Amino acid sequence: MTKRKPKSKKGTNSKKPKKGKKTLSKTFKRRLHLATWLIVFLPFLALGGLMLLVPESSLPSLAYLENPRSTEATVLYSSDAKVLGSYYVKNRSNLKYQELPENLVNALIATEDERYYNHSGVDATAIGRAVFSRLIGKNAGGGSTITQQLAKMMFHERPSNSWKRIRQKAAEWIIAGRLEKRYTKEEIIAMYFNEFDFIQTGCGINSAARVYLNKRVHKLNLQECAMFVGMFKNPVYYNPITHPERCKKRREVVLNQMRRNGFISDQIYDSVRVLPMKLDFHPETSNTGLAPYFRDFVRGEIKRVFKRNNIVTPEGNDYDLYRDGLKIYTTVDSRMQRYAEWAVAKYIGGSLQSAFEKDIKSNARFPFGRGVNATEEANSIRKAMQNSDRYKSLKKLGKSEKEILDVFKKPVKMKIFDWKAKRYEKEVKMSPLDSIRYYKQILRVGMVSLDPSTGFVKAWVGGPNYKYLKFDGVKKTRRQIGSTIKPFVFGTAIENGIITPCTSFPNSECCIDYISGEGTKSWCPRNAGVEFDGVETPCYFALASSWNNITAKVVKESGGQNQQVIQLFEDMGLLNNTFVPVPSLGLGICDLSVYDLTSAYGIFLNEGFYVKPKVIVRVEDRHGRVLYEPELDIKEVMDKKAAFDVLRMLSKTKGTERPADKKKGGTARRLSGGYDYSFKYPMAGKTGTTQNSADGWFIGITPDLVTGVWVGGEEPIIRFNSGWLGQGAHMALPIWGYYMNRVYKDSRIKIDRGHFVSAQNMDRMEFDCEDEIMDWN
């Protein structure tokens, strides 16, 4: 039976296809549709299958997801809430969502994940769009959500091949889903900003804002927010330091995305996109930033404190300063620290270093002082060479001394410190041996300023430049203290009723016999530039003028061996083996650091109480739990009236007269006027100079601060030829003057700028010796 062809219906298109024109069969169409769907959904099916194959052991545990432990820097804060620096493997310090500017969050969502609040970690729409775009050869952006990107940053290293990346992608889907279940959308955004590495020592948005802009995150403006979000695409390629034009164009893309998504208006977009890039680049390394010597000391102090107090993690492990995200609140005031560093650079870099080089350039063994022999010179150079990293590396390689010396004699390109160069460094071609001699001529410095009532260190400058000269001149350098010991000689004598500030001695030679290994000797100190005139001289004038012969008479009246002075330093916990019971101890032949000596001077302002210095206010862990908070360490070591009497005597250092003949006295008279570092406010202080002008000291006291400055060569055999240039009044005092003037001019710093006041109502700083002698009697 034959089939009939169906009749065509009226009104329907029953035309036969034209000859030569092919049509797609229904079967082919079905296959095409199937292939299209497979192409579109096969990646999803494949990834879904891969997700089933991802072993649970390769994923972070649920406990870890609830408390992820990213490497977080330990941050040091100043007393005025500024970041001083950090210890880190990655310079990351985390913020909470509430601390992020609204523009920063909006820029991220508009650029990286427009549907962020409409998915649960994986955005199928975005993935489909990304896959289809790739198929047709267009770029419509990636398919990864913010949560997926966070999972990638937190839990995966870079894959070594495409297959591993596919497996990694599947794992990221799982992790993203789990993150969305355990954290709010806001918490995920905060984690994202905290985790991303903006490079250039800016890991996380908190550090990046400081490094690139020297700003706190909450102060970022719209264009700055857009700049940082633009860097998410590639922080190297779009880096504002190395590629500012690329970064600016990428910033414009982010701003446009914000406009498209309704976060900013057309007018704002048009005005902001053309604004120039304004950076304030401050990379945070151990060599840069404020107080590098102080930060180095605090690092060691934290380790000592934690060990001494058995402070460990909840798991019983030692804290890792570089990974555990501690917060160290220090005593240093960032403004005072900046003024201290400026004062050192202003005076030493501005004039003293040049004056020193000019003074010693004719020395036969430059930069060593006159009288230094060949053996002393060779030993100094050899010791410096053997302490260098270069020498130690060559020694480890098994090189002989001759081979090492040959290396040290060969000129190489290097950067060196130079006060006169831009950023204090320049590139030269110099042999390592010559560089050792070069650095020998650089004057060293130690400066510390503290509040004696609390012991809080407010400023700390350990040297000219931490990058090139890391040895700390505040705590590690111990040198002879010279005449700065005299207030303790006079103070103990007053306390023991041997003298008063008004006790007078004739200005004549004083000798003290003492026993040495060679028998009995006589010690007869003289004064620099002052002849014996026999005139009666009160003790307050002698101390202010730093006369050695009158000090010797006080030592002699006190027993001749300075036992009371030794006992005083033992009571303060500052005694060391250089304090020997001999007459010359009264002129400072003992060694102390400027840190210890400055803290000792605090007893005169504290009415006899010694307060141990502190650099740490408290330490918290990353969750804000207080780990350490030191207590006030205070001890009475001198009678109140004796301590205040010494303070009164030291106030005459700025200028006084001898009653008998109106002779001018005071070794710090230049502070009274005539110099740009002169200081018009009430103060007390003491200069100090050691043998052969090797060390210059000045300890200055104001109602709220005691500040000590030491200046000298790397070794005592490196020194000024000129006694006038090499005295404490010229080497150290100007730094104090520059510093204190800056501090006093800053109204933000809350310190007493008035007169000294005694709790015992002994507020008279002037001496009326007739009345006072009657009072003492």
Coordinates of C-alpha atoms in Angstrom, one line a residue, residues 51 54 58-59 151 156 166-176:
M51 CA 34.5 18.6 43.7
V54 CA 38.6 16.5 46.1
S58 CA 43.3 18.4 51.2
L59 CA 40.9 21.0 52.5
A151 CA 39.9 31.1 49.3
H156 CA 46.5 27.7 48.0
I166 CA 41.5 22.8 37.7
R167 CA 41.6 20.7 40.8
Q168 CA 42.4 23.8 42.8
K169 CA 39.4 25.6 41.3
A170 CA 37.1 22.8 42.5
A171 CA 38.6 23.0 46.0
E172 CA 38.1 26.8 46.0
W173 CA 34.4 26.3 45.2
I174 CA 34.1 24.1 48.3
I175 CA 36.1 26.4 50.5
A176 CA 34.1 29.4 49.3

